[in-house]
Short mmCIF file of C-alpha atoms in Angstrom, two decimals:
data_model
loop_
_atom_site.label_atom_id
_atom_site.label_comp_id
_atom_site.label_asym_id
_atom_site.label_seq_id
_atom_site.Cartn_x
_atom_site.Cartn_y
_atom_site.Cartn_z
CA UNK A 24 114.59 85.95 118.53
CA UNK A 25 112.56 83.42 119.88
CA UNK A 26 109.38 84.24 121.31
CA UNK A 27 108.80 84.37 124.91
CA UNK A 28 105.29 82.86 126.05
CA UNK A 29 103.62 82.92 128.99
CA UNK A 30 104.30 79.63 130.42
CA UNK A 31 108.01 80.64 130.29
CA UNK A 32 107.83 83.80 132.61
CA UNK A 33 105.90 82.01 135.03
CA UNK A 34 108.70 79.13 134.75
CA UNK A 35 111.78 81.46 135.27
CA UNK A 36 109.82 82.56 138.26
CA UNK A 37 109.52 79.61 140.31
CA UNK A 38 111.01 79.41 144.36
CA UNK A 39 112.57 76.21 144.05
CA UNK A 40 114.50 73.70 141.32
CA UNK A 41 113.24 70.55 141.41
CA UNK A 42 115.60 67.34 141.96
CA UNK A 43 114.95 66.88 138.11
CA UNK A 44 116.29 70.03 137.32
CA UNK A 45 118.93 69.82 139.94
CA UNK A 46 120.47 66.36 138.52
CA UNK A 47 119.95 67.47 134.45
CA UNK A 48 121.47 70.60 135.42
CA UNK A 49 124.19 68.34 136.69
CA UNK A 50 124.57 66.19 133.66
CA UNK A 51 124.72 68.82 131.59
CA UNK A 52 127.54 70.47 132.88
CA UNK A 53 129.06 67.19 133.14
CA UNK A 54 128.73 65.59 129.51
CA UNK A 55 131.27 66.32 127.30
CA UNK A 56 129.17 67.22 124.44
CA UNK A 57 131.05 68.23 121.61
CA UNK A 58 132.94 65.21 122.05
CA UNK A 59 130.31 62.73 121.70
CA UNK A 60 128.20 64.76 119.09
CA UNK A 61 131.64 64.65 117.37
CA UNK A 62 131.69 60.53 117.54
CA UNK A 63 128.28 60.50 116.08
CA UNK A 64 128.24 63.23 113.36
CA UNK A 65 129.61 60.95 110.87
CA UNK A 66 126.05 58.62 110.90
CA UNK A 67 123.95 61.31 111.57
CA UNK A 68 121.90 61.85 107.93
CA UNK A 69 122.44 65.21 106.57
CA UNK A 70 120.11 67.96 105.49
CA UNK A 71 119.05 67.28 101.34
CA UNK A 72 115.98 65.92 100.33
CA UNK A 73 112.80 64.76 102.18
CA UNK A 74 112.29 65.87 105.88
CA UNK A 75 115.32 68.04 107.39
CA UNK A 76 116.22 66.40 110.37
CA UNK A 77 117.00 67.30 114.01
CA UNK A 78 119.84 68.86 115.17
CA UNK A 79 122.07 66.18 116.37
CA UNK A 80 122.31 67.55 119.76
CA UNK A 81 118.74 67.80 119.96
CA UNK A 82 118.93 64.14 119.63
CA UNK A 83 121.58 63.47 121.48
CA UNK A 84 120.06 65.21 124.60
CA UNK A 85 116.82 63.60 124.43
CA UNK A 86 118.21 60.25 124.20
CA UNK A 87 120.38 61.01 127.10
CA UNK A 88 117.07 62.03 129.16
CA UNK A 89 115.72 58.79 127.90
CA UNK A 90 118.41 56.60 129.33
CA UNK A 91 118.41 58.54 133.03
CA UNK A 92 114.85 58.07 133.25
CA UNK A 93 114.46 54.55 131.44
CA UNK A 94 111.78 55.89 129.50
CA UNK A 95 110.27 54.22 126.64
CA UNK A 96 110.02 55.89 122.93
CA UNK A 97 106.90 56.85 123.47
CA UNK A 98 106.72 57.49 127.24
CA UNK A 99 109.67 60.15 126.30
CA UNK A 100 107.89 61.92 123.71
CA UNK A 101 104.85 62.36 126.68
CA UNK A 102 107.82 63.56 128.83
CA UNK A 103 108.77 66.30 125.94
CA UNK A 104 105.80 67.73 126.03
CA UNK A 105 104.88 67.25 130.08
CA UNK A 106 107.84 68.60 131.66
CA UNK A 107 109.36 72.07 130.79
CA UNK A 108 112.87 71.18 132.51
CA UNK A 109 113.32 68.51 129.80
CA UNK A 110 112.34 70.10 127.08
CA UNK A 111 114.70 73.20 128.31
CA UNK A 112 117.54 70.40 128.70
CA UNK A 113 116.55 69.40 125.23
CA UNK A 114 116.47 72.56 123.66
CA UNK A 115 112.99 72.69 122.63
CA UNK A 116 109.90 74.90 123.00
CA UNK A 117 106.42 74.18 123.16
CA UNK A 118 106.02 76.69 120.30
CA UNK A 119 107.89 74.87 117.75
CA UNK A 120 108.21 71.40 116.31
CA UNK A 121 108.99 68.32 119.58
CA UNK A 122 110.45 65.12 117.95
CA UNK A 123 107.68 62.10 118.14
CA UNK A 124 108.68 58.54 119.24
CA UNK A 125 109.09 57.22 115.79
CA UNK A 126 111.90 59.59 115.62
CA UNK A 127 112.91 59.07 118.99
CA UNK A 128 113.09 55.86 118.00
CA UNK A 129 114.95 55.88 114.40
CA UNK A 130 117.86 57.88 116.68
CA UNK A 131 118.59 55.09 118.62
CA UNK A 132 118.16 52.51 116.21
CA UNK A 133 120.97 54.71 114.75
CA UNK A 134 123.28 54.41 118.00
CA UNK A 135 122.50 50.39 117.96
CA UNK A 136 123.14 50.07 114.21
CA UNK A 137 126.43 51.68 114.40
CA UNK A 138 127.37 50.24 117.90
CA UNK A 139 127.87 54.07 119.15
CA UNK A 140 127.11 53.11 122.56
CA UNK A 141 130.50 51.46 123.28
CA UNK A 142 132.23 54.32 120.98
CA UNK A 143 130.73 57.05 124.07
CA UNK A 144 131.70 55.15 126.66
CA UNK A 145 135.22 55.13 125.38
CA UNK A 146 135.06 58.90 124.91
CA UNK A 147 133.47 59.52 128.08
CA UNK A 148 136.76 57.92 129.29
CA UNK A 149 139.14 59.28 126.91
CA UNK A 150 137.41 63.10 128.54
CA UNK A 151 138.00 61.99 131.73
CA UNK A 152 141.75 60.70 131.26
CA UNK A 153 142.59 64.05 129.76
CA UNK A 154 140.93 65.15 133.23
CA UNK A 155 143.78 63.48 135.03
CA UNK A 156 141.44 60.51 135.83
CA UNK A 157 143.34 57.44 133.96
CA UNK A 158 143.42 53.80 134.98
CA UNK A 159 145.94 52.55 136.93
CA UNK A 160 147.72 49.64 138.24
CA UNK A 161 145.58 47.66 140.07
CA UNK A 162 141.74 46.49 138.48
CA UNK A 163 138.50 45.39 140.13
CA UNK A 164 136.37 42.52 138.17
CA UNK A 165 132.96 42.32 139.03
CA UNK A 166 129.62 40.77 137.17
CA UNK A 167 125.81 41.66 137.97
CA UNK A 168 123.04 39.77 136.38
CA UNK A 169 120.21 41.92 134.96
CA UNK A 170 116.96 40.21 134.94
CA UNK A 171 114.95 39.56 131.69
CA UNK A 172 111.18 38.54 131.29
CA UNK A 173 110.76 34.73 131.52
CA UNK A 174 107.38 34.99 130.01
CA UNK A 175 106.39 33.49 126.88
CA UNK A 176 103.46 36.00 126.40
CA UNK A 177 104.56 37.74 123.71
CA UNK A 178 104.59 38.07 119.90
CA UNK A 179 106.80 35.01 119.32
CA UNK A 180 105.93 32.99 122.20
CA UNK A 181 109.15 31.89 123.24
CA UNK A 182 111.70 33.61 126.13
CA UNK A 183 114.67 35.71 124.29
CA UNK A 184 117.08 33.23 122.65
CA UNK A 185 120.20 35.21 124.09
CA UNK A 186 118.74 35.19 127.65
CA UNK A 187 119.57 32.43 130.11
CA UNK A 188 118.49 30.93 133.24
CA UNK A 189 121.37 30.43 136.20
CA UNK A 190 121.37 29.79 140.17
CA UNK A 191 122.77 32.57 142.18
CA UNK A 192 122.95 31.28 146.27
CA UNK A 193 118.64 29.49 146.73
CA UNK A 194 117.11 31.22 143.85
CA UNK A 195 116.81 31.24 139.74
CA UNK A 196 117.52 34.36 137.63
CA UNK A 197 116.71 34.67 134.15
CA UNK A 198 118.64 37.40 131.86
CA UNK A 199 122.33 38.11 130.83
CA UNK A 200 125.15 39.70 133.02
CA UNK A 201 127.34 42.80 133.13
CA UNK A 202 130.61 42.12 133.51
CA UNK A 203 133.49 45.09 134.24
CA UNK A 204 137.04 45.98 135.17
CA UNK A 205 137.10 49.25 137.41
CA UNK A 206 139.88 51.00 138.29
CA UNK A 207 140.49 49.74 141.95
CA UNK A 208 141.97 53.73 142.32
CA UNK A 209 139.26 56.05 141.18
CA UNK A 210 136.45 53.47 140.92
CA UNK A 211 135.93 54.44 137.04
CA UNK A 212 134.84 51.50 134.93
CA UNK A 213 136.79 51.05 132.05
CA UNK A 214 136.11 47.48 130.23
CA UNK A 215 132.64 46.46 130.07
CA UNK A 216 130.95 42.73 128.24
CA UNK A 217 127.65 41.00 128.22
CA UNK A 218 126.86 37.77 128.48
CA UNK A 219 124.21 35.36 129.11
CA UNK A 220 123.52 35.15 132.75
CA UNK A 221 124.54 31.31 132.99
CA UNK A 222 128.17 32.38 131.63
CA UNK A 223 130.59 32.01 134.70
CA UNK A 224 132.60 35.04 135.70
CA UNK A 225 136.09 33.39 134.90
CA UNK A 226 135.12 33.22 131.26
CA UNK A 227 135.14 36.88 130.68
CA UNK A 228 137.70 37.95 133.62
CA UNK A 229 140.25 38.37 131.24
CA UNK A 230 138.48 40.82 128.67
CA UNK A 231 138.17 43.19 131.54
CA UNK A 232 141.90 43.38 132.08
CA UNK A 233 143.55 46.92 130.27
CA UNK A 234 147.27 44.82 130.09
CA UNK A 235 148.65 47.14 132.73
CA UNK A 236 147.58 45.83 136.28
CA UNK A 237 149.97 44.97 139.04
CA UNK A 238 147.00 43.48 140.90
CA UNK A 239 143.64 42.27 140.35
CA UNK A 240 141.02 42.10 142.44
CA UNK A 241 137.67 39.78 142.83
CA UNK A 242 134.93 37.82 144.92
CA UNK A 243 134.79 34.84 145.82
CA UNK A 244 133.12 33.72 142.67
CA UNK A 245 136.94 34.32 140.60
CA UNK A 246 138.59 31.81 143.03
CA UNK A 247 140.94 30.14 140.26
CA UNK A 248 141.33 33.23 138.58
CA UNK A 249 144.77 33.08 137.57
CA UNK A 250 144.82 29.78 136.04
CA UNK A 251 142.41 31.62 133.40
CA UNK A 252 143.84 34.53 132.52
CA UNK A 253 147.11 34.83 130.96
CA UNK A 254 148.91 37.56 131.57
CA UNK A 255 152.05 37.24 128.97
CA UNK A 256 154.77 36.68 131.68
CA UNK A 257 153.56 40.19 133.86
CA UNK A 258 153.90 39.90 137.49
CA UNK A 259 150.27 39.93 138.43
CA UNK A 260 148.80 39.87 142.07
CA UNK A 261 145.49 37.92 142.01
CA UNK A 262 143.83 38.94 145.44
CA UNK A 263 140.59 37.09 145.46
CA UNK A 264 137.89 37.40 148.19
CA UNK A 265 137.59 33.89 150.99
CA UNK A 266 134.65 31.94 150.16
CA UNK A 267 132.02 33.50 152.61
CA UNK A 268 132.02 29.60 154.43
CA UNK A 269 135.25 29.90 155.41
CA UNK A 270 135.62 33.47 156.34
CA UNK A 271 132.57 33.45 158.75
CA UNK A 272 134.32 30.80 160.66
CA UNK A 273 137.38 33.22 161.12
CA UNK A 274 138.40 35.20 164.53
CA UNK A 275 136.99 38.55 164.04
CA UNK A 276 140.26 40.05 165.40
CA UNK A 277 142.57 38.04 164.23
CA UNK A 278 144.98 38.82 161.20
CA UNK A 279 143.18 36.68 158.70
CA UNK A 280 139.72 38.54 158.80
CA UNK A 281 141.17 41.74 158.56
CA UNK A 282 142.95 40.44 155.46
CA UNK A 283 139.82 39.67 154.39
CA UNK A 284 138.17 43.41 155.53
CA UNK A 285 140.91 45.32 153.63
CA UNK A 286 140.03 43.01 150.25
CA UNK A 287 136.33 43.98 150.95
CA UNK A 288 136.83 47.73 151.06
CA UNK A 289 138.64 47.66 148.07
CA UNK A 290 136.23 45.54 146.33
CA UNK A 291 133.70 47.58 147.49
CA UNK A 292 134.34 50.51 144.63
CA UNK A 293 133.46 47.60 141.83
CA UNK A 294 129.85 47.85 143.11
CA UNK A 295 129.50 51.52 142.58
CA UNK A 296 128.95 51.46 139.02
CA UNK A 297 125.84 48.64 139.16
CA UNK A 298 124.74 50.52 142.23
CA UNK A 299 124.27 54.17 139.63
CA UNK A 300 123.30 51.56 136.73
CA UNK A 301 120.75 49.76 138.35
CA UNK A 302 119.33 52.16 141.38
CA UNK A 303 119.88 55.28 140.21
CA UNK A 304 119.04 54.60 136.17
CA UNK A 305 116.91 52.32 137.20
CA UNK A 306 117.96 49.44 134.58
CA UNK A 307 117.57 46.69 136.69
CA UNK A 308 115.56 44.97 133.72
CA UNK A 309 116.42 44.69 130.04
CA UNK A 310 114.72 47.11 128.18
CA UNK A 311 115.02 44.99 124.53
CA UNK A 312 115.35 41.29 123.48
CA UNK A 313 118.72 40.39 122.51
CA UNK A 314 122.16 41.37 123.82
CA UNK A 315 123.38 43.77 121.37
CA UNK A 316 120.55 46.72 122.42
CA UNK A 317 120.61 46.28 125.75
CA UNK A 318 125.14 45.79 125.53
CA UNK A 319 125.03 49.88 123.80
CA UNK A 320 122.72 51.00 126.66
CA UNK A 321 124.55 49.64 129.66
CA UNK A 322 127.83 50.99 127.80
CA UNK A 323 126.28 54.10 127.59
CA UNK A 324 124.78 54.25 131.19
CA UNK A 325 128.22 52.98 132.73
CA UNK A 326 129.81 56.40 130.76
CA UNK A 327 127.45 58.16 132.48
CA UNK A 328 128.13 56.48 135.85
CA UNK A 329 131.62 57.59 135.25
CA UNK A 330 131.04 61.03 135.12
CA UNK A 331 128.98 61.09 138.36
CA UNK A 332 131.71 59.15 140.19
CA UNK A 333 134.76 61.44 138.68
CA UNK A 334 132.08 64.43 139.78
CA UNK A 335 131.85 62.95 143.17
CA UNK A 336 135.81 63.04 143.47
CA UNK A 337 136.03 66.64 142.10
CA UNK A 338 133.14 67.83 144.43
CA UNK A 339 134.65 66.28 147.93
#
């Protein structure tokens, strides 16, 4: 049996959870865990010779906390040993060993090596279609651009190679873009790419497609959109937002802006998943250089999104 310390009795007898406590306690009930320790079991080294490693799901759980929090390798290893919740979440005790950041770290160079991050998100999915939640007819496209240091203060001196500058409206962003399809019913994403920010959104509209839409819809920034995606002979309806010139010029009770309100309110379930990525994970920076790290954590995070959002449903 374990041992019980101090530190634990006077934990179990708190008032009051904390909103830490409340949300991991949420996650947890919400992850399908097997399933995704099941996806990763195959990379995960075995026990033999040299230091016997972590239980995956050990691993798996801290990296999770990692990726809610945005938490560097070694600002999670502080967390480990700071907050009890965590380490509960975890599975850990102060009394016995806590993984340090060089391990924390070797895990997700695993994830990246292996490309894992895009493998959850499509079991996160494949979980929540056996839910009942599958994609439909109809599909939202939608692209956010996540910034990435300009600076050339750093080891190599130079900005990141795979990083690029673009214009969105008066001002200049540096970093790549998100791009993802969302199911216009449930608001589930369920194609996700990366890109350099200065890649237009028509280049990568028709990755985000799953084959079976009857309708497709987009901003004002996919006006052409159906001279660029081929659709082999389906009977697609593009229904693409006015350019925002034209419809503030429109009678605000006349049939053409409430055209234009119904498109919005659809549209409006595309934004969901940046709005949990970037507010509520708090990735509204890269964390690495290079698009292949920071592609497996927004993969990963948008799995995660999709979980809350199905939650949401279930819950109202």
């Amino acid at each position: 049996m374990d041992q019980v310390t101090f530190s634990d009795v006077e934990y179990e007898g708190k008032k009051r959870k904390t909103r830490r406590e409340v949300f991991l306690e949420r996650m947890d009930g919400l992850i399908p865990w097997e399933r995704l320790e099941a996806h990763i079991r195959p990379c995960y080294p075995k026990a033999g010779r040299g230091r016997r490693p972590y239980p995956l799901s050990v691993m798996l759980r801290i990296h999770c906390v990692q990726l809610f929090y945005d938490m560097s390798d070694p600002g999670m290893e502080d967390l480990l040993y700071e907050v009890e919740s965590v380490r509960r979440f975890a599975g850990l005790k102060l009394s016995g060993p806590i993984p340090d950041e060089t391990t924390i770290l070797n895990f997700r160079h695993l994830l990246e090596r292996h490309g894992l991050g895009r493998g959850l998100f499509d079991e996160i999915n494949a979980h929540l279609a056996g839910r009942g939640y599958r994609v439909r007819r109809g599909t939202i496209v939608d692209a956010t651009i996540i910034a990435a240091p300009s600076s050339t203060r750093n080891r190599e001196g130079t900005r990141d190679p795979e990083m690029h500058q673009t214009k969105k409206g008066n001002e200049w962003h540096f970093g790549m873009k998100a791009h993802i399809g969302v199911d216009a019913e449930t608001g589930l994403t369920h194609s996700v790419r990366t890109t350099p920010a200065n890649t237009h959104d028509l280049r990568e509209a028709g990755s985000l497609l799953h084959g079976g839409e009857a309708e497709v819809w987009a901003d004002s920034g996919y006006q052409g959109i159906e001279r660029w995606v081929e659709t082999d002979g389906r009977d697609v309806k593009w229904t693409v937002a006015m350019a925002p010139g034209r419809r503030r010029r429109l009678d605000p009770e006349g049939a053409p802006w409430l055209r234009e309100h119904r498109k919005a309110s659809v549209r409006a379930k595309g934004e969901h998943p940046f709005l949990y990525l970037k507010r509520h994970f708090g990735y509204r920076k890269v964390r690495y250089r290079g698009l292949a790290k920071n592609t497996e954590r927004i993969a990963l995070l948008l799995g995660f999104s999709n979980l809350l959002i199905a939650g949401r449903y279930a819950t109202a």
